[in-house]
Tab-separated table of C-alpha atoms in Angstrom:
chain	number	residue	atom	x	y	z
A	21	MET	CA	0.000	0.000	0.000
A	22	LYS	CA	2.699	2.439	0.857
A	23	PHE	CA	4.378	1.862	-2.532
A	24	GLN	CA	1.195	2.334	-4.486
A	25	ALA	CA	2.237	5.741	-5.725
A	26	ILE	CA	5.257	4.179	-7.379
A	27	HIS	CA	4.152	0.597	-7.909
A	28	GLY	CA	0.582	0.817	-9.117
A	29	GLU	CA	-1.133	3.299	-11.353
A	30	GLY	CA	-2.002	5.382	-8.352
A	31	TRP	CA	-3.347	8.846	-7.975
A	32	LEU	CA	-0.042	10.597	-7.385
A	33	LEU	CA	1.619	8.969	-10.363
A	34	THR	CA	-1.232	9.883	-12.680
A	35	LYS	CA	-1.407	13.449	-11.523
A	36	ALA	CA	2.345	13.875	-11.776
A	37	GLU	CA	2.262	12.477	-15.287
A	38	GLN	CA	-0.514	14.867	-16.212
A	39	LEU	CA	1.547	17.738	-14.899
A	40	ILE	CA	4.639	16.676	-16.820
A	41	ASN	CA	2.668	16.114	-20.030
A	42	TRP	CA	0.963	19.475	-19.595
A	43	GLY	CA	4.322	21.157	-19.437
A	44	ARG	CA	5.835	19.206	-22.295
A	45	SER	CA	2.884	19.503	-24.645
A	46	ARG	CA	2.611	23.244	-24.217
A	47	SER	CA	6.210	24.019	-25.004
A	48	PRO	CA	7.421	21.796	-27.853
A	49	TRP	CA	10.340	23.935	-28.905
A	50	PRO	CA	11.152	23.177	-32.519
A	51	PHE	CA	14.482	22.744	-34.194
A	52	PRO	CA	14.008	23.852	-37.808
A	53	TYR	CA	15.983	21.529	-40.047
A	54	GLY	CA	14.981	22.953	-43.406
A	55	THR	CA	16.901	21.437	-46.300
A	56	ALA	CA	14.621	22.100	-49.273
A	57	CYS	CA	11.395	23.808	-50.320
A	58	CYS	CA	9.545	22.363	-47.291
A	59	GLY	CA	11.746	24.668	-45.241
A	60	ILE	CA	10.024	27.641	-46.851
A	61	GLU	CA	6.628	26.290	-45.792
A	62	LEU	CA	8.017	25.734	-42.314
A	63	MET	CA	9.167	29.350	-42.164
A	64	CYS	CA	5.681	30.374	-43.240
A	65	ALA	CA	4.133	28.227	-40.511
A	66	LEU	CA	6.457	29.806	-37.955
A	67	ALA	CA	5.863	33.371	-39.107
A	68	SER	CA	3.063	35.632	-38.002
A	69	GLY	CA	0.430	34.577	-40.564
A	70	TYR	CA	0.086	31.026	-39.260
A	71	ASP	CA	2.049	31.505	-36.042
A	72	MET	CA	3.066	28.157	-34.606
A	73	ALA	CA	3.744	30.005	-31.347
A	74	ARG	CA	0.013	29.774	-30.641
A	75	PHE	CA	0.551	26.091	-29.871
A	76	GLY	CA	3.612	26.586	-27.714
A	77	ALA	CA	6.190	26.087	-30.451
A	78	GLU	CA	7.304	29.490	-29.380
A	79	ARG	CA	11.013	29.471	-29.382
A	80	VAL	CA	12.858	28.276	-32.442
A	81	ALA	CA	16.400	27.454	-31.429
A	82	PHE	CA	19.217	26.844	-33.822
A	83	THR	CA	21.008	24.524	-31.482
A	84	PRO	CA	19.674	20.993	-31.048
A	85	ARG	CA	20.610	21.025	-27.365
A	86	GLN	CA	17.778	23.391	-26.533
A	87	CYS	CA	15.041	21.747	-28.589
A	88	ASP	CA	12.359	19.127	-28.149
A	89	VAL	CA	10.964	18.653	-31.648
A	90	LEU	CA	13.180	18.097	-34.674
A	91	ILE	CA	11.187	19.339	-37.653
A	92	GLU	CA	12.943	17.753	-40.617
A	93	ALA	CA	11.689	19.720	-43.622
A	94	GLY	CA	13.264	18.684	-46.890
A	95	THR	CA	15.381	16.201	-48.782
A	96	ILE	CA	18.110	14.371	-46.939
A	97	THR	CA	20.986	13.315	-49.156
A	98	LYS	CA	23.067	10.327	-48.226
A	99	LYS	CA	25.982	12.671	-47.683
A	100	MET	CA	23.976	14.428	-44.988
A	101	VAL	CA	22.757	11.323	-43.136
A	102	PRO	CA	25.546	11.308	-40.496
A	103	VAL	CA	24.892	14.985	-39.793
A	104	LEU	CA	21.201	14.309	-39.176
A	105	LYS	CA	22.081	11.393	-36.907
A	106	ARG	CA	24.443	13.586	-34.927
A	107	ILE	CA	21.925	16.391	-34.555
A	108	TYR	CA	19.338	13.922	-33.300
A	109	ALA	CA	21.873	12.515	-30.840
A	110	GLN	CA	22.632	16.001	-29.540
A	111	MET	CA	19.025	16.677	-28.570
A	112	ALA	CA	18.157	16.076	-24.943
A	113	GLU	CA	15.413	13.620	-23.979
A	114	PRO	CA	12.479	13.743	-24.346
A	115	LYS	CA	12.657	14.401	-28.079
A	116	TRP	CA	10.285	14.010	-30.994
A	117	VAL	CA	10.657	14.142	-34.747
A	118	ILE	CA	8.301	15.458	-37.426
A	119	ALA	CA	9.085	14.460	-41.027
A	120	VAL	CA	7.764	17.200	-43.300
A	121	GLY	CA	7.020	16.425	-46.924
A	122	ALA	CA	7.442	13.587	-49.373
A	123	CYS	CA	11.256	13.689	-49.399
A	124	ALA	CA	11.612	13.362	-45.647
A	125	CYS	CA	8.930	10.647	-45.556
A	126	SER	CA	10.065	8.458	-48.446
A	127	GLY	CA	12.660	10.192	-50.592
A	128	GLY	CA	9.928	11.608	-52.794
A	129	VAL	CA	10.660	11.854	-56.486
A	130	PHE	CA	14.382	11.486	-55.821
A	131	ARG	CA	14.710	7.731	-56.102
A	132	THR	CA	18.394	8.073	-56.887
A	133	TYR	CA	21.838	7.102	-55.706
A	134	SER	CA	22.305	10.318	-53.753
A	135	THR	CA	19.099	10.615	-51.727
A	136	ALA	CA	18.178	8.873	-48.489
A	137	GLN	CA	14.846	7.102	-48.986
A	138	GLY	CA	13.060	8.623	-46.017
A	139	ILE	CA	14.435	9.560	-42.633
A	140	GLY	CA	12.372	6.862	-40.895
A	141	SER	CA	15.220	4.406	-41.425
A	142	ILE	CA	17.744	6.822	-39.907
A	143	ILE	CA	16.041	8.236	-36.810
A	144	PRO	CA	12.682	7.448	-35.144
A	145	VAL	CA	9.904	9.628	-36.534
A	146	ASP	CA	6.708	10.503	-34.642
A	147	VAL	CA	4.635	12.326	-37.250
A	148	TYR	CA	4.852	12.116	-41.035
A	149	ILE	CA	3.362	14.900	-43.151
A	150	PRO	CA	2.696	14.076	-46.817
A	151	GLY	CA	2.758	16.719	-49.527
A	152	CYS	CA	5.269	18.261	-51.862
A	153	PRO	CA	5.540	20.564	-50.046
A	154	PRO	CA	2.740	20.442	-47.446
A	155	ARG	CA	0.907	23.639	-46.707
A	156	PRO	CA	1.569	25.405	-43.384
A	157	GLU	CA	-1.787	24.093	-42.166
A	158	GLY	CA	-0.362	20.602	-42.604
A	159	ILE	CA	2.603	21.450	-40.410
A	160	LEU	CA	0.310	22.940	-37.787
A	161	TYR	CA	-1.874	19.828	-37.919
A	162	ALA	CA	1.188	17.656	-37.428
A	163	LEU	CA	2.192	19.752	-34.430
A	164	LEU	CA	-1.282	19.300	-32.920
A	165	LYS	CA	-1.063	15.558	-33.552
A	166	LEU	CA	2.301	15.531	-31.831
A	167	ILE	CA	0.832	17.423	-28.873
A	168	ASP	CA	-1.904	14.769	-28.656
A	169	LYS	CA	0.789	12.126	-28.644
A	170	ILE	CA	2.741	13.877	-25.901
A	171	GLU	CA	-0.398	14.199	-23.772
A	172	ALA	CA	-1.107	10.486	-24.115
A	173	ASP	CA	2.413	9.622	-23.023
A	174	HIS	CA	3.298	7.946	-19.707
A	175	PRO	CA	6.726	9.348	-18.850
A	176	LEU	CA	6.749	8.176	-15.215
A	177	TYR	CA	5.172	4.818	-15.982
A	178	LYS	CA	7.965	4.108	-18.430
A	179	GLN	CA	10.539	5.073	-15.818
A	180	ARG	CA	8.736	3.021	-13.196
A	181	SER	CA	8.838	-0.066	-15.368
A	182	LYS	CA	12.536	0.529	-15.922
A	183	VAL	CA	13.037	0.789	-12.132
A	184	VAL	CA	10.988	-2.366	-11.552
A	185	GLU	CA	12.988	-4.234	-14.148
A	186	ALA	CA	16.228	-3.085	-12.543
A	187	LEU	CA	14.994	-4.108	-9.075
A	188	GLU	CA	13.918	-7.531	-10.297
A	189	ALA	CA	17.213	-7.987	-12.069
A	190	ALA	CA	19.007	-7.081	-8.822
A	191	LYS	CA	17.116	-9.782	-6.954
B	16	MET	CA	34.236	37.721	-90.648
B	17	SER	CA	31.926	35.275	-88.999
B	18	LEU	CA	32.674	33.641	-85.705
B	19	LYS	CA	33.191	30.324	-87.431
B	20	GLU	CA	35.905	31.717	-89.690
B	21	ARG	CA	37.607	33.593	-86.899
B	22	VAL	CA	37.749	30.503	-84.699
B	23	ALA	CA	39.079	28.460	-87.600
B	24	ASN	CA	41.764	31.092	-88.182
B	25	ILE	CA	42.816	31.082	-84.556
B	26	LEU	CA	42.931	27.310	-84.152
B	27	LYS	CA	44.422	26.494	-87.590
B	28	ASN	CA	45.872	22.970	-87.448
B	29	ASP	CA	44.577	22.191	-83.963
B	30	LEU	CA	41.048	22.181	-85.308
B	31	LEU	CA	39.667	18.681	-85.852
B	32	GLU	CA	36.089	19.551	-86.679
B	33	ILE	CA	33.930	22.661	-86.694
B	34	THR	CA	30.162	22.508	-86.858
B	35	GLU	CA	27.232	24.702	-86.062
B	36	SER	CA	24.425	23.409	-83.919
B	37	LYS	CA	21.356	25.384	-82.878
B	38	GLY	CA	23.103	28.707	-83.348
B	39	ASP	CA	26.231	27.738	-81.466
B	40	VAL	CA	29.596	27.135	-83.064
B	41	CYS	CA	30.962	23.801	-81.926
B	42	VAL	CA	34.653	22.980	-82.186
B	43	GLU	CA	36.412	19.697	-81.595
B	44	ILE	CA	40.069	19.661	-80.693
B	45	SER	CA	42.418	16.957	-79.504
B	46	ARG	CA	43.501	16.712	-75.945
B	47	GLN	CA	47.222	17.109	-76.688
B	48	THR	CA	46.676	20.656	-77.932
B	49	LEU	CA	43.868	21.486	-75.528
B	50	VAL	CA	45.473	24.027	-73.223
B	51	ASN	CA	47.361	25.769	-75.993
B	52	ALA	CA	44.264	26.038	-78.174
B	53	LEU	CA	42.066	27.283	-75.330
B	54	LYS	CA	44.710	29.826	-74.389
B	55	ARG	CA	44.700	31.196	-77.925
B	56	LEU	CA	40.906	31.266	-77.935
B	57	LYS	CA	41.017	33.257	-74.719
B	58	GLU	CA	43.703	35.723	-75.740
B	59	GLU	CA	43.129	36.125	-79.475
B	60	GLY	CA	39.473	35.156	-79.733
B	61	GLY	CA	38.342	37.172	-76.732
B	62	PHE	CA	36.624	34.275	-74.991
B	63	ASP	CA	37.392	35.581	-71.519
B	64	PHE	CA	34.718	33.687	-69.632
B	65	LEU	CA	34.228	29.961	-69.101
B	66	SER	CA	30.554	29.610	-68.328
B	67	ASP	CA	30.563	25.858	-67.816
B	68	LEU	CA	32.533	22.671	-68.210
B	69	LEU	CA	30.862	19.297	-68.362
B	70	GLY	CA	31.378	15.671	-69.208
B	71	ILE	CA	29.454	13.356	-71.503
B	72	ASP	CA	29.405	9.574	-71.457
B	73	ASN	CA	28.928	8.302	-75.011
B	74	SER	CA	28.723	4.612	-74.149
B	75	ASP	CA	25.261	4.455	-75.736
B	76	LEU	CA	27.023	4.795	-79.076
B	77	TYR	CA	28.693	1.439	-78.464
B	78	ALA	CA	25.594	-0.255	-77.122
B	79	LYS	CA	23.242	0.543	-79.990
B	80	PRO	CA	25.302	1.554	-83.033
B	81	LYS	CA	22.717	0.568	-85.653
B	82	LYS	CA	19.892	2.543	-84.125
B	83	LYS	CA	22.085	5.593	-83.977
B	84	LYS	CA	23.032	5.319	-87.632
B	85	LYS	CA	19.438	5.022	-88.804
B	86	LYS	CA	18.698	8.389	-87.352
B	87	THR	CA	21.158	10.179	-89.622
B	88	GLU	CA	19.557	11.362	-92.827
B	89	ASP	CA	22.590	11.612	-95.069
B	90	GLY	CA	23.563	8.316	-96.687
B	91	THR	CA	27.240	9.143	-97.085
B	92	GLU	CA	27.613	9.888	-93.392
B	93	GLN	CA	26.274	6.447	-92.552
B	94	GLU	CA	29.064	4.744	-94.458
B	95	GLN	CA	31.688	6.927	-92.874
B	96	GLU	CA	30.464	6.088	-89.390
B	97	GLU	CA	30.571	2.405	-90.106
B	98	LYS	CA	34.088	2.552	-91.460
B	99	GLY	CA	35.652	4.768	-88.818
B	100	PRO	CA	36.747	3.589	-85.379
B	101	PRO	CA	34.224	4.074	-82.571
B	102	PRO	CA	34.586	7.444	-80.855
B	103	PRO	CA	36.262	7.552	-77.465
B	104	ARG	CA	33.773	6.977	-74.714
B	105	PHE	CA	34.002	10.221	-72.799
B	106	GLU	CA	33.770	13.766	-73.968
B	107	VAL	CA	34.416	17.017	-72.113
B	108	VAL	CA	32.716	20.185	-73.285
B	109	TYR	CA	33.970	23.682	-72.532
B	110	LEU	CA	31.319	26.368	-72.921
B	111	LEU	CA	33.074	29.655	-73.619
B	112	LEU	CA	31.590	33.117	-73.633
B	113	SER	CA	33.009	36.395	-74.806
B	114	LEU	CA	31.836	39.123	-72.493
B	115	SER	CA	32.762	41.891	-74.923
B	116	THR	CA	31.027	40.542	-78.041
B	117	ASN	CA	28.474	38.227	-76.366
B	118	GLU	CA	29.484	35.268	-78.541
B	119	ARG	CA	29.431	31.692	-77.383
B	120	LEU	CA	31.561	28.735	-78.381
B	121	GLN	CA	31.496	25.041	-77.533
B	122	VAL	CA	34.836	23.281	-77.397
B	123	ARG	CA	34.717	19.503	-77.275
B	124	VAL	CA	37.521	17.119	-76.344
B	125	ARG	CA	37.305	13.356	-76.617
B	126	VAL	CA	38.724	11.319	-73.733
B	127	PRO	CA	39.272	7.574	-74.252
B	128	GLU	CA	38.149	5.223	-71.517
B	129	ASP	CA	41.558	3.695	-70.796
B	130	ASP	CA	43.277	7.029	-70.144
B	131	LEU	CA	40.925	9.349	-68.291
B	132	GLU	CA	43.148	12.359	-67.946
B	133	LEU	CA	42.987	15.918	-69.171
B	134	PRO	CA	45.072	19.010	-68.436
B	135	SER	CA	43.332	21.437	-66.127
B	136	VAL	CA	42.362	24.870	-67.417
B	137	THR	CA	42.134	26.467	-63.985
B	138	SER	CA	45.227	28.497	-64.919
B	139	LEU	CA	43.235	30.111	-67.747
B	140	TRP	CA	39.832	30.484	-66.121
B	141	ARG	CA	39.462	30.181	-62.376
B	142	SER	CA	35.809	29.332	-62.882
B	143	ALA	CA	36.952	25.909	-64.110
B	144	ASN	CA	37.774	24.864	-60.551
B	145	TRP	CA	34.472	23.426	-59.351
B	146	PRO	CA	33.175	22.221	-62.744
B	147	GLU	CA	36.364	20.186	-63.157
B	148	ARG	CA	35.883	18.717	-59.706
B	149	GLU	CA	32.296	17.896	-60.573
B	150	THR	CA	33.334	16.225	-63.821
B	151	PHE	CA	35.844	14.162	-61.884
B	152	ASP	CA	33.164	13.297	-59.328
B	153	MET	CA	30.596	12.211	-61.878
B	154	PHE	CA	32.740	10.647	-64.629
B	155	GLY	CA	36.137	9.932	-63.089
B	156	ILE	CA	38.078	12.121	-65.509
B	157	ARG	CA	41.135	13.463	-63.710
B	158	PHE	CA	42.366	16.964	-64.457
B	159	ASN	CA	46.127	17.288	-64.140
B	160	GLY	CA	47.340	20.483	-62.529
B	161	HIS	CA	44.091	21.161	-60.705
B	162	PRO	CA	44.737	22.739	-57.286
B	163	ASN	CA	42.272	20.511	-55.397
B	164	MET	CA	41.272	17.393	-57.335
B	165	ARG	CA	38.714	15.942	-54.921
B	166	ARG	CA	35.080	14.978	-55.204
B	167	LEU	CA	32.697	17.905	-55.214
B	168	LEU	CA	29.215	16.465	-54.632
B	169	MET	CA	29.544	12.903	-53.411
B	170	TRP	CA	31.405	12.137	-50.203
B	171	ASP	CA	35.112	11.351	-50.323
B	172	GLU	CA	34.778	7.623	-49.609
B	173	PHE	CA	32.341	7.106	-52.486
B	174	GLN	CA	33.844	4.662	-54.980
B	175	ASP	CA	31.828	4.912	-58.200
B	176	TYR	CA	31.210	7.626	-60.748
B	177	PRO	CA	27.437	8.034	-60.759
B	178	LEU	CA	26.814	9.842	-64.042
B	179	ARG	CA	28.387	7.072	-66.105
B	180	LYS	CA	25.836	5.161	-68.129
B	181	ASP	CA	26.694	1.820	-66.558
B	182	TYR	CA	25.984	3.086	-63.038
B	183	PRO	CA	22.418	2.248	-61.899
B	184	LEU	CA	20.177	5.222	-61.181
B	185	GLU	CA	19.266	4.014	-57.714
B	186	GLY	CA	22.885	3.403	-56.819
B	187	LYS	CA	24.576	0.305	-55.515
B	188	GLY	CA	23.478	0.753	-51.927
B	189	GLU	CA	26.309	2.990	-50.814
B	190	GLU	CA	25.894	4.576	-47.409
B	191	ARG	CA	27.977	7.247	-45.819
B	192	HIS	CA	29.445	6.474	-42.428
B	193	LEU	CA	31.155	9.137	-40.418
B	194	ASN	CA	32.970	8.525	-37.191
B	195	TYR	CA	32.967	11.673	-35.179
B	196	ASN	CA	35.676	12.122	-32.610
B	197	ILE	CA	33.607	12.312	-29.459
B	198	ALA	CA	36.196	12.774	-26.752
């Protein structure tokens, strides 16, 4: 009984998770990784007409260490794959990825020797946006979908199961 | 004097062939006299600007010779093509521009497959630097005397030359791996 807050899905755990998710979902700071024409649409979505800041994507940082959401907008060439991997590795947990446009999703029309066929095989992607390029509304919709995903997350439950596994392994 | 005559006067014996295609004068010269001929074109002909330099892979000419010959309309040319040796596989085209007279000139050089080397023209036009690197990257033609003969577009460890006709469009599954020094 006294471990219910940690061991079961108790009241404290749930409320703490809600608090954490509330904070995370209302400040998904984006890292704009614009490599092609999708980057222009991303700029449009960030600028005052569409204003992604309404949904908490307020502060665009140009260092991956201060970001939560990697918005990969554009074609990724095979030459650039290690750079993308490194940028993803530099981001602090928790981190999410949005793949904007056909090139980031699947390579798009560039089925060639030089283009990576989608970034899903390089880094884990949370939301894919189709389109060539997608309209800013599409990017906003993807951000809202990502916020839904963050709110449905169980950050403490995941940690708890890790702790339980470690305790059982120690026994 | 027309551009064609002037170019013929400047090149004299170095000229292998001079044609006109879609309004452009097109000159073929051999690679032994390349730098000398281009230097004369620059100094005497006034072609002070190299707008582009590119490679061509003519291996289709070997693969389907008959189909190519049917397309030519002149009967005498057909016989000549059949008799002559096949053209060297690669070709490098220099697109020259005269900024004072606004005239353009194509200079073509044939490069055989077994000896993929050409003298660099970066000493004449500095704008040849990156196009020569790109031609090396895509076709594997080395330019002697170039200040930095490395790949331009593909990564350094890449082995093939992707614009050659025998290279598959979707590649051979090459991936780039980079080991960062994370101390």
